GROMACS .gro file of C-alpha atoms in nm:
model
  379
    1UNK     CA    1  22.378  12.339 -16.921
    2UNK     CA    2  22.395  12.768 -16.751
    3UNK     CA    3  22.506  12.786 -16.425
    4UNK     CA    4  22.364  13.033 -16.199
    5UNK     CA    5  22.557  13.283 -16.010
    6UNK     CA    6  22.400  13.275 -15.681
    7UNK     CA    7  22.645  13.633 -15.560
    8UNK     CA    8  22.410  13.980 -15.685
    9UNK     CA    9  22.613  14.187 -15.877
   10UNK     CA   10  22.619  14.512 -15.814
   11UNK     CA   11  22.753  14.671 -16.175
   12UNK     CA   12  22.893  14.591 -16.486
   13UNK     CA   13  23.271  14.239 -16.514
   14UNK     CA   14  23.525  14.381 -16.607
   15UNK     CA   15  23.581  14.434 -16.980
   16UNK     CA   16  23.851  14.221 -17.105
   17UNK     CA   17  24.053  14.406 -17.349
   18UNK     CA   18  24.160  14.128 -17.633
   19UNK     CA   19  24.476  14.418 -17.709
   20UNK     CA   20  24.625  14.361 -17.383
   21UNK     CA   21  24.639  13.994 -17.369
   22UNK     CA   22  24.511  13.917 -17.047
   23UNK     CA   23  24.276  13.523 -16.938
   24UNK     CA   24  24.002  13.595 -16.842
   25UNK     CA   25  23.937  13.454 -16.503
   26UNK     CA   26  23.601  13.250 -16.393
   27UNK     CA   27  23.408  13.545 -16.265
   28UNK     CA   28  23.512  13.738 -16.586
   29UNK     CA   29  23.368  13.497 -16.827
   30UNK     CA   30  22.959  13.535 -16.662
   31UNK     CA   31  22.769  13.705 -16.953
   32UNK     CA   32  22.812  14.039 -17.013
   33UNK     CA   33  23.187  13.978 -16.972
   34UNK     CA   34  23.323  14.117 -17.343
   35UNK     CA   35  23.089  14.438 -17.265
   36UNK     CA   36  23.259  14.726 -17.150
   37UNK     CA   37  23.173  14.966 -16.947
   38UNK     CA   38  23.059  15.217 -17.146
   39UNK     CA   39  22.744  15.004 -17.250
   40UNK     CA   40  22.728  14.829 -17.019
   41UNK     CA   41  22.357  14.961 -16.914
   42UNK     CA   42  22.258  14.704 -17.143
   43UNK     CA   43  22.257  14.378 -16.903
   44UNK     CA   44  22.077  14.318 -16.683
   45UNK     CA   45  22.253  14.222 -16.390
   46UNK     CA   46  22.052  13.916 -16.375
   47UNK     CA   47  22.249  13.795 -16.684
   48UNK     CA   48  22.539  13.872 -16.550
   49UNK     CA   49  22.432  13.594 -16.264
   50UNK     CA   50  22.497  13.288 -16.565
   51UNK     CA   51  22.813  13.191 -16.654
   52UNK     CA   52  22.854  13.274 -17.024
   53UNK     CA   53  22.712  12.985 -17.270
   54UNK     CA   54  22.995  12.757 -17.484
   55UNK     CA   55  23.061  12.898 -17.899
   56UNK     CA   56  22.803  12.585 -17.962
   57UNK     CA   57  22.543  12.763 -17.820
   58UNK     CA   58  22.631  12.984 -18.029
   59UNK     CA   59  22.688  12.921 -18.346
   60UNK     CA   60  22.391  12.596 -18.285
   61UNK     CA   61  22.089  12.961 -18.306
   62UNK     CA   62  22.343  13.070 -18.594
   63UNK     CA   63  22.320  12.762 -18.790
   64UNK     CA   64  21.898  12.729 -18.683
   65UNK     CA   65  21.833  13.090 -18.749
   66UNK     CA   66  22.012  13.079 -19.115
   67UNK     CA   67  21.761  12.823 -19.176
   68UNK     CA   68  21.489  12.966 -19.114
   69UNK     CA   69  21.620  13.309 -19.277
   70UNK     CA   70  21.625  13.090 -19.633
   71UNK     CA   71  21.298  12.946 -19.594
   72UNK     CA   72  21.070  13.275 -19.455
   73UNK     CA   73  21.257  13.424 -19.747
   74UNK     CA   74  21.195  13.214 -19.968
   75UNK     CA   75  20.811  13.173 -19.854
   76UNK     CA   76  20.717  13.450 -19.726
   77UNK     CA   77  20.859  13.656 -20.143
   78UNK     CA   78  20.670  13.368 -20.311
   79UNK     CA   79  20.333  13.449 -20.107
   80UNK     CA   80  20.361  13.861 -20.192
   81UNK     CA   81  20.528  13.789 -20.531
   82UNK     CA   82  20.204  13.562 -20.619
   83UNK     CA   83  19.951  13.672 -20.481
   84UNK     CA   84  19.968  14.078 -20.568
   85UNK     CA   85  20.055  13.961 -20.940
   86UNK     CA   86  19.809  13.753 -21.013
   87UNK     CA   87  19.415  13.870 -21.088
   88UNK     CA   88  19.241  13.580 -20.923
   89UNK     CA   89  19.386  13.575 -20.633
   90UNK     CA   90  19.375  13.999 -20.582
   91UNK     CA   91  19.071  14.005 -20.332
   92UNK     CA   92  18.977  14.169 -20.066
   93UNK     CA   93  19.088  13.816 -19.866
   94UNK     CA   94  19.441  13.842 -19.956
   95UNK     CA   95  19.565  14.185 -19.905
   96UNK     CA   96  19.553  14.091 -19.602
   97UNK     CA   97  19.801  13.781 -19.652
   98UNK     CA   98  20.025  14.004 -19.807
   99UNK     CA   99  19.979  14.218 -19.467
  100UNK     CA  100  20.062  13.933 -19.287
  101UNK     CA  101  20.353  13.795 -19.487
  102UNK     CA  102  20.498  14.147 -19.470
  103UNK     CA  103  20.469  14.082 -19.076
  104UNK     CA  104  20.661  13.751 -19.073
  105UNK     CA  105  20.965  13.929 -19.404
  106UNK     CA  106  21.020  14.306 -19.132
  107UNK     CA  107  21.135  14.028 -18.819
  108UNK     CA  108  21.338  13.839 -19.068
  109UNK     CA  109  21.496  14.109 -19.077
  110UNK     CA  110  21.637  14.016 -18.759
  111UNK     CA  111  21.797  13.713 -18.826
  112UNK     CA  112  22.097  13.775 -19.058
  113UNK     CA  113  22.189  14.032 -18.755
  114UNK     CA  114  22.168  13.745 -18.433
  115UNK     CA  115  22.404  13.512 -18.703
  116UNK     CA  116  22.656  13.805 -18.691
  117UNK     CA  117  22.524  13.878 -18.302
  118UNK     CA  118  22.643  13.488 -18.252
  119UNK     CA  119  22.975  13.468 -18.415
  120UNK     CA  120  23.070  13.775 -18.245
  121UNK     CA  121  22.845  13.648 -17.905
  122UNK     CA  122  22.775  14.055 -17.835
  123UNK     CA  123  22.502  14.235 -17.955
  124UNK     CA  124  22.635  14.427 -18.280
  125UNK     CA  125  22.627  14.816 -18.289
  126UNK     CA  126  22.591  14.824 -17.953
  127UNK     CA  127  22.209  15.034 -17.827
  128UNK     CA  128  22.189  15.101 -18.210
  129UNK     CA  129  22.189  14.746 -18.282
  130UNK     CA  130  21.984  14.627 -18.015
  131UNK     CA  131  21.741  14.927 -18.093
  132UNK     CA  132  21.671  14.845 -18.486
  133UNK     CA  133  21.689  14.465 -18.370
  134UNK     CA  134  21.396  14.540 -18.138
  135UNK     CA  135  21.178  14.730 -18.322
  136UNK     CA  136  21.199  14.480 -18.641
  137UNK     CA  137  21.089  14.150 -18.360
  138UNK     CA  138  20.846  14.467 -18.247
  139UNK     CA  139  20.673  14.572 -18.556
  140UNK     CA  140  20.667  14.244 -18.715
  141UNK     CA  141  20.538  14.015 -18.318
  142UNK     CA  142  20.267  14.308 -18.269
  143UNK     CA  143  20.168  14.327 -18.657
  144UNK     CA  144  20.103  13.954 -18.666
  145UNK     CA  145  19.920  13.864 -18.432
  146UNK     CA  146  19.633  14.203 -18.536
  147UNK     CA  147  19.622  14.015 -18.882
  148UNK     CA  148  19.531  13.734 -18.719
  149UNK     CA  149  19.266  13.889 -18.578
  150UNK     CA  150  19.236  14.118 -18.893
  151UNK     CA  151  19.165  13.766 -19.062
  152UNK     CA  152  18.960  13.627 -18.805
  153UNK     CA  153  18.672  13.873 -18.831
  154UNK     CA  154  18.746  13.824 -19.239
  155UNK     CA  155  18.656  13.483 -19.211
  156UNK     CA  156  18.367  13.608 -18.981
  157UNK     CA  157  18.273  13.843 -19.218
  158UNK     CA  158  18.318  13.654 -19.511
  159UNK     CA  159  18.140  13.282 -19.411
  160UNK     CA  160  17.898  13.416 -19.166
  161UNK     CA  161  17.721  13.736 -19.457
  162UNK     CA  162  17.810  13.538 -19.784
  163UNK     CA  163  17.593  13.750 -19.940
  164UNK     CA  164  17.657  14.057 -19.822
  165UNK     CA  165  17.932  14.102 -19.510
  166UNK     CA  166  18.212  14.049 -19.801
  167UNK     CA  167  18.511  14.316 -19.690
  168UNK     CA  168  18.578  14.480 -20.028
  169UNK     CA  169  18.879  14.642 -20.119
  170UNK     CA  170  18.889  15.013 -20.008
  171UNK     CA  171  18.751  14.779 -19.669
  172UNK     CA  172  19.060  14.556 -19.571
  173UNK     CA  173  19.287  14.862 -19.758
  174UNK     CA  174  19.174  15.049 -19.403
  175UNK     CA  175  19.166  14.831 -19.130
  176UNK     CA  176  19.551  14.720 -19.280
  177UNK     CA  177  19.670  15.068 -19.242
  178UNK     CA  178  19.503  15.032 -18.885
  179UNK     CA  179  19.696  14.708 -18.820
  180UNK     CA  180  20.013  14.930 -18.878
  181UNK     CA  181  19.878  15.179 -18.686
  182UNK     CA  182  19.849  14.885 -18.432
  183UNK     CA  183  20.214  14.889 -18.386
  184UNK     CA  184  20.280  15.165 -18.288
  185UNK     CA  185  20.242  15.303 -17.985
  186UNK     CA  186  20.485  15.017 -17.904
  187UNK     CA  187  20.781  15.065 -18.024
  188UNK     CA  188  20.818  15.385 -18.036
  189UNK     CA  189  20.792  15.457 -17.705
  190UNK     CA  190  21.063  15.229 -17.562
  191UNK     CA  191  21.265  15.328 -17.843
  192UNK     CA  192  21.287  15.725 -17.789
  193UNK     CA  193  21.294  15.552 -17.370
  194UNK     CA  194  20.922  15.761 -17.316
  195UNK     CA  195  20.814  15.459 -17.125
  196UNK     CA  196  21.038  15.161 -17.133
  197UNK     CA  197  21.277  15.053 -17.323
  198UNK     CA  198  21.488  14.812 -17.542
  199UNK     CA  199  21.791  14.616 -17.441
  200UNK     CA  200  21.952  14.232 -17.468
  201UNK     CA  201  21.761  13.922 -17.325
  202UNK     CA  202  21.901  13.575 -17.330
  203UNK     CA  203  22.240  13.478 -17.498
  204UNK     CA  204  22.351  13.828 -17.536
  205UNK     CA  205  22.244  13.838 -17.891
  206UNK     CA  206  21.902  13.943 -17.888
  207UNK     CA  207  21.784  14.223 -17.817
  208UNK     CA  208  21.307  14.332 -17.714
  209UNK     CA  209  21.191  14.537 -17.443
  210UNK     CA  210  21.328  14.603 -17.088
  211UNK     CA  211  21.080  14.348 -16.853
  212UNK     CA  212  21.400  14.301 -16.641
  213UNK     CA  213  21.403  14.615 -16.418
  214UNK     CA  214  21.188  14.696 -16.066
  215UNK     CA  215  21.045  14.994 -16.110
  216UNK     CA  216  20.658  15.023 -16.127
  217UNK     CA  217  20.651  15.209 -16.482
  218UNK     CA  218  20.824  14.865 -16.650
  219UNK     CA  219  20.582  14.619 -16.468
  220UNK     CA  220  20.288  14.910 -16.623
  221UNK     CA  221  20.441  14.856 -16.974
  222UNK     CA  222  20.490  14.592 -16.933
  223UNK     CA  223  20.138  14.490 -16.773
  224UNK     CA  224  20.009  14.710 -17.090
  225UNK     CA  225  20.224  14.591 -17.409
  226UNK     CA  226  20.128  14.209 -17.267
  227UNK     CA  227  19.729  14.363 -17.293
  228UNK     CA  228  19.747  14.578 -17.588
  229UNK     CA  229  19.956  14.273 -17.830
  230UNK     CA  230  19.877  14.055 -17.692
  231UNK     CA  231  19.548  14.003 -17.491
  232UNK     CA  232  19.315  14.222 -17.670
  233UNK     CA  233  19.451  14.016 -18.071
  234UNK     CA  234  19.373  13.721 -17.906
  235UNK     CA  235  19.033  13.810 -17.793
  236UNK     CA  236  18.922  13.950 -18.079
  237UNK     CA  237  19.023  13.600 -18.254
  238UNK     CA  238  18.820  13.375 -18.016
  239UNK     CA  239  18.546  13.623 -18.046
  240UNK     CA  240  18.558  13.625 -18.415
  241UNK     CA  241  18.603  13.231 -18.458
  242UNK     CA  242  18.369  13.061 -18.208
  243UNK     CA  243  18.077  13.251 -18.399
  244UNK     CA  244  18.174  13.204 -18.733
  245UNK     CA  245  18.191  12.810 -18.622
  246UNK     CA  246  17.882  12.867 -18.431
  247UNK     CA  247  17.747  13.000 -18.816
  248UNK     CA  248  17.799  12.646 -18.956
  249UNK     CA  249  17.621  12.509 -18.736
  250UNK     CA  250  17.374  12.718 -18.761
  251UNK     CA  251  17.301  12.644 -19.093
  252UNK     CA  252  17.383  12.261 -19.130
  253UNK     CA  253  17.151  12.246 -18.942
  254UNK     CA  254  16.901  12.457 -19.181
  255UNK     CA  255  17.022  12.238 -19.371
  256UNK     CA  256  16.923  11.964 -19.228
  257UNK     CA  257  16.544  12.065 -19.092
  258UNK     CA  258  16.489  12.189 -19.493
  259UNK     CA  259  16.633  11.828 -19.660
  260UNK     CA  260  16.401  11.606 -19.385
  261UNK     CA  261  16.107  11.902 -19.497
  262UNK     CA  262  16.130  11.779 -19.831
  263UNK     CA  263  16.221  11.494 -19.762
  264UNK     CA  264  16.523  11.421 -19.934
  265UNK     CA  265  16.883  11.353 -19.856
  266UNK     CA  266  17.026  11.647 -19.889
  267UNK     CA  267  16.998  12.021 -20.048
  268UNK     CA  268  17.352  12.088 -20.246
  269UNK     CA  269  17.379  12.483 -20.374
  270UNK     CA  270  17.654  12.637 -20.554
  271UNK     CA  271  17.614  12.880 -20.247
  272UNK     CA  272  17.709  12.575 -20.062
  273UNK     CA  273  17.951  12.434 -20.261
  274UNK     CA  274  18.086  12.799 -20.239
  275UNK     CA  275  18.086  12.803 -19.915
  276UNK     CA  276  18.291  12.500 -19.847
  277UNK     CA  277  18.548  12.693 -20.090
  278UNK     CA  278  18.546  12.952 -19.803
  279UNK     CA  279  18.569  12.684 -19.468
  280UNK     CA  280  18.847  12.518 -19.656
  281UNK     CA  281  19.084  12.898 -19.626
  282UNK     CA  282  18.918  12.916 -19.299
  283UNK     CA  283  19.042  12.645 -19.172
  284UNK     CA  284  19.393  12.770 -19.339
  285UNK     CA  285  19.292  13.052 -19.078
  286UNK     CA  286  19.263  12.794 -18.771
  287UNK     CA  287  19.590  12.680 -18.848
  288UNK     CA  288  19.748  13.039 -18.901
  289UNK     CA  289  19.566  13.076 -18.522
  290UNK     CA  290  19.660  12.768 -18.367
  291UNK     CA  291  20.011  12.871 -18.511
  292UNK     CA  292  20.033  13.225 -18.350
  293UNK     CA  293  19.908  13.091 -17.986
  294UNK     CA  294  20.226  12.842 -18.007
  295UNK     CA  295  20.461  13.123 -18.187
  296UNK     CA  296  20.373  13.372 -17.858
  297UNK     CA  297  20.270  13.190 -17.533
  298UNK     CA  298  20.538  13.166 -17.472
  299UNK     CA  299  20.683  13.478 -17.534
  300UNK     CA  300  20.370  13.614 -17.309
  301UNK     CA  301  20.483  13.416 -17.056
  302UNK     CA  302  20.876  13.482 -17.037
  303UNK     CA  303  20.783  13.919 -17.047
  304UNK     CA  304  20.457  13.885 -16.747
  305UNK     CA  305  20.767  13.592 -16.520
  306UNK     CA  306  21.055  13.838 -16.577
  307UNK     CA  307  20.783  14.105 -16.433
  308UNK     CA  308  20.517  13.980 -16.163
  309UNK     CA  309  20.701  13.589 -16.108
  310UNK     CA  310  20.971  13.389 -15.973
  311UNK     CA  311  21.284  13.528 -16.180
  312UNK     CA  312  21.571  13.254 -16.172
  313UNK     CA  313  21.358  13.041 -16.401
  314UNK     CA  314  21.413  13.251 -16.699
  315UNK     CA  315  21.771  13.057 -16.773
  316UNK     CA  316  21.930  13.277 -17.070
  317UNK     CA  317  21.874  12.997 -17.318
  318UNK     CA  318  21.439  12.979 -17.183
  319UNK     CA  319  21.455  13.285 -17.309
  320UNK     CA  320  21.533  13.191 -17.599
  321UNK     CA  321  21.328  12.934 -17.704
  322UNK     CA  322  21.010  13.166 -17.723
  323UNK     CA  323  21.174  13.372 -17.938
  324UNK     CA  324  21.309  13.046 -18.202
  325UNK     CA  325  20.944  12.927 -18.201
  326UNK     CA  326  20.800  13.353 -18.333
  327UNK     CA  327  21.093  13.314 -18.618
  328UNK     CA  328  21.016  12.990 -18.653
  329UNK     CA  329  20.613  13.044 -18.738
  330UNK     CA  330  20.720  13.364 -18.917
  331UNK     CA  331  20.841  13.038 -19.171
  332UNK     CA  332  20.606  12.827 -19.135
  333UNK     CA  333  20.322  13.054 -19.273
  334UNK     CA  334  20.372  13.055 -19.649
  335UNK     CA  335  20.367  12.736 -19.654
  336UNK     CA  336  20.013  12.704 -19.548
  337UNK     CA  337  19.891  12.890 -19.824
  338UNK     CA  338  20.092  12.576 -20.012
  339UNK     CA  339  19.961  12.307 -19.851
  340UNK     CA  340  19.587  12.508 -19.826
  341UNK     CA  341  19.535  12.702 -20.146
  342UNK     CA  342  19.504  12.450 -20.444
  343UNK     CA  343  19.505  12.812 -20.679
  344UNK     CA  344  19.830  12.907 -20.474
  345UNK     CA  345  19.967  12.588 -20.578
  346UNK     CA  346  19.912  12.586 -20.954
  347UNK     CA  347  20.081  12.987 -20.907
  348UNK     CA  348  20.330  12.791 -20.795
  349UNK     CA  349  20.378  12.542 -20.987
  350UNK     CA  350  20.340  12.778 -21.347
  351UNK     CA  351  20.612  13.064 -21.158
  352UNK     CA  352  20.882  12.782 -21.016
  353UNK     CA  353  20.882  12.438 -21.137
  354UNK     CA  354  21.232  12.399 -20.975
  355UNK     CA  355  21.003  12.329 -20.674
  356UNK     CA  356  20.808  12.023 -20.835
  357UNK     CA  357  20.480  12.102 -20.755
  358UNK     CA  358  20.232  11.855 -20.968
  359UNK     CA  359  19.803  12.054 -20.928
  360UNK     CA  360  19.574  11.940 -21.100
  361UNK     CA  361  19.392  12.259 -21.286
  362UNK     CA  362  19.011  12.409 -21.151
  363UNK     CA  363  18.896  12.731 -21.228
  364UNK     CA  364  18.671  12.673 -20.847
  365UNK     CA  365  18.917  12.593 -20.583
  366UNK     CA  366  18.941  12.821 -20.344
  367UNK     CA  367  18.800  13.160 -20.204
  368UNK     CA  368  18.910  13.405 -20.430
  369UNK     CA  369  18.860  13.279 -20.782
  370UNK     CA  370  18.466  13.228 -20.646
  371UNK     CA  371  18.481  13.599 -20.577
  372UNK     CA  372  18.594  13.706 -20.904
  373UNK     CA  373  18.335  13.435 -21.082
  374UNK     CA  374  18.027  13.693 -20.904
  375UNK     CA  375  18.163  13.967 -20.900
  376UNK     CA  376  18.225  13.878 -21.290
  377UNK     CA  377  17.791  13.760 -21.364
  378UNK     CA  378  17.717  14.026 -21.156
  379UNK     CA  379  17.853  14.253 -21.429
   0.00000   0.00000   0.00000
C-alpha cells in the first residue's frame, strides 16, 4: 500500500531532469516528482502527500486497460455494425442501444492514452492531454447515464402502452439528440475553465474534473455535476422502471381475474407473447441499469468525499478503482446484448463465425422482429 506523507506540501517538488544523472532523494519521489514546475498546476497538493507507486502498479493498470480496450472495441463495434445494418434490428428502441454503444466507444478512446501514461508514469501532453482524456470521460460518462434513462423511458412506453406507446424513429432521434445536448454544459465549461476545470487524479495518469480544490466555486460545481450526471438520470431510471413493474403487476392481475371469471387456467394471446418478448428485453435494460450503478456510484462517492468529506480516505489507488469499474462496465454492456438478444446472436453467428456462436433459427425472438411483424401486418 502507498504511504502517505503527513507533511503538508505547499508547492511542487523539484523536477529532476533525466539529463542531469542525479538520483532523486526520497522526498523527491512523492507523487508528482516527475512533473516539471511549469505544469505543477496539474497535481493537487493532496496527491503530493503520497509516495509514488512502484512501476508494477502502472504496468498492472496498463495490462488491464489493454484487455478492456480490446473487449470494448470488439463488443461495441459489433453492436453498432449489426444493429445499424440488420433490417430487423433497425428499430426505434434499438437506436438507443446504438447510441449507448457509441458513448461506450468514446470511453474506449481514453484507454490507449492511459496505457501510454502508465508506461511514462505521467500524463502525456500535460494540460492538453489531460483535457482530451477528461473530455472523453465526461462525454461518455454523462452520455451513458442519460442514455440509460432514455432506455428506461422507451421500455416503459413500449411495455406499458404496447398499442400506441411505442416511440417512432423520429421521436427516438430527438431523444438521442437531447442526450448529446445533455453532456455539453459540464464538458465545455471545465474545458474552457469558465466553471470548474480538468486535472489529474489518483496515480496522475488519468484526468477528471477537479473535486479537491478548496473554494466555494469548486464545491458548487461538484454538487451541480453530481446532480446533473448522476441524481437526475438515476431518478428518471428508478421512476420509469418502477412504473414499468407496476404496469406488469396490473397486467398479470387482470389476466388472473379474467381467467378466473372464464373458468380457464390461463389466458394467452399473441399480444401476451409479444409482451413476454418485450419483458425479456426489459430484463436486459435492468441489467444495464444495475451495471450503471456499479460503474458510477463509486465515482460519484469519491467526488463527494473529495469535495465535502474526509479526504484522507482518498488514496491514489482507491481513486483509480472507480475509473476502472466505469471502463469495465462500458466493455460489458455489448456482451450483455449478445447474451440476452437472440436475434442479435443470430446475426453474430452469420457474420462472425469465428465467435463460435450456435443459435437456433427463430423468427419471433426479439422485440425488434415483433415490431417489424406488426408494421408489415398494418401495411
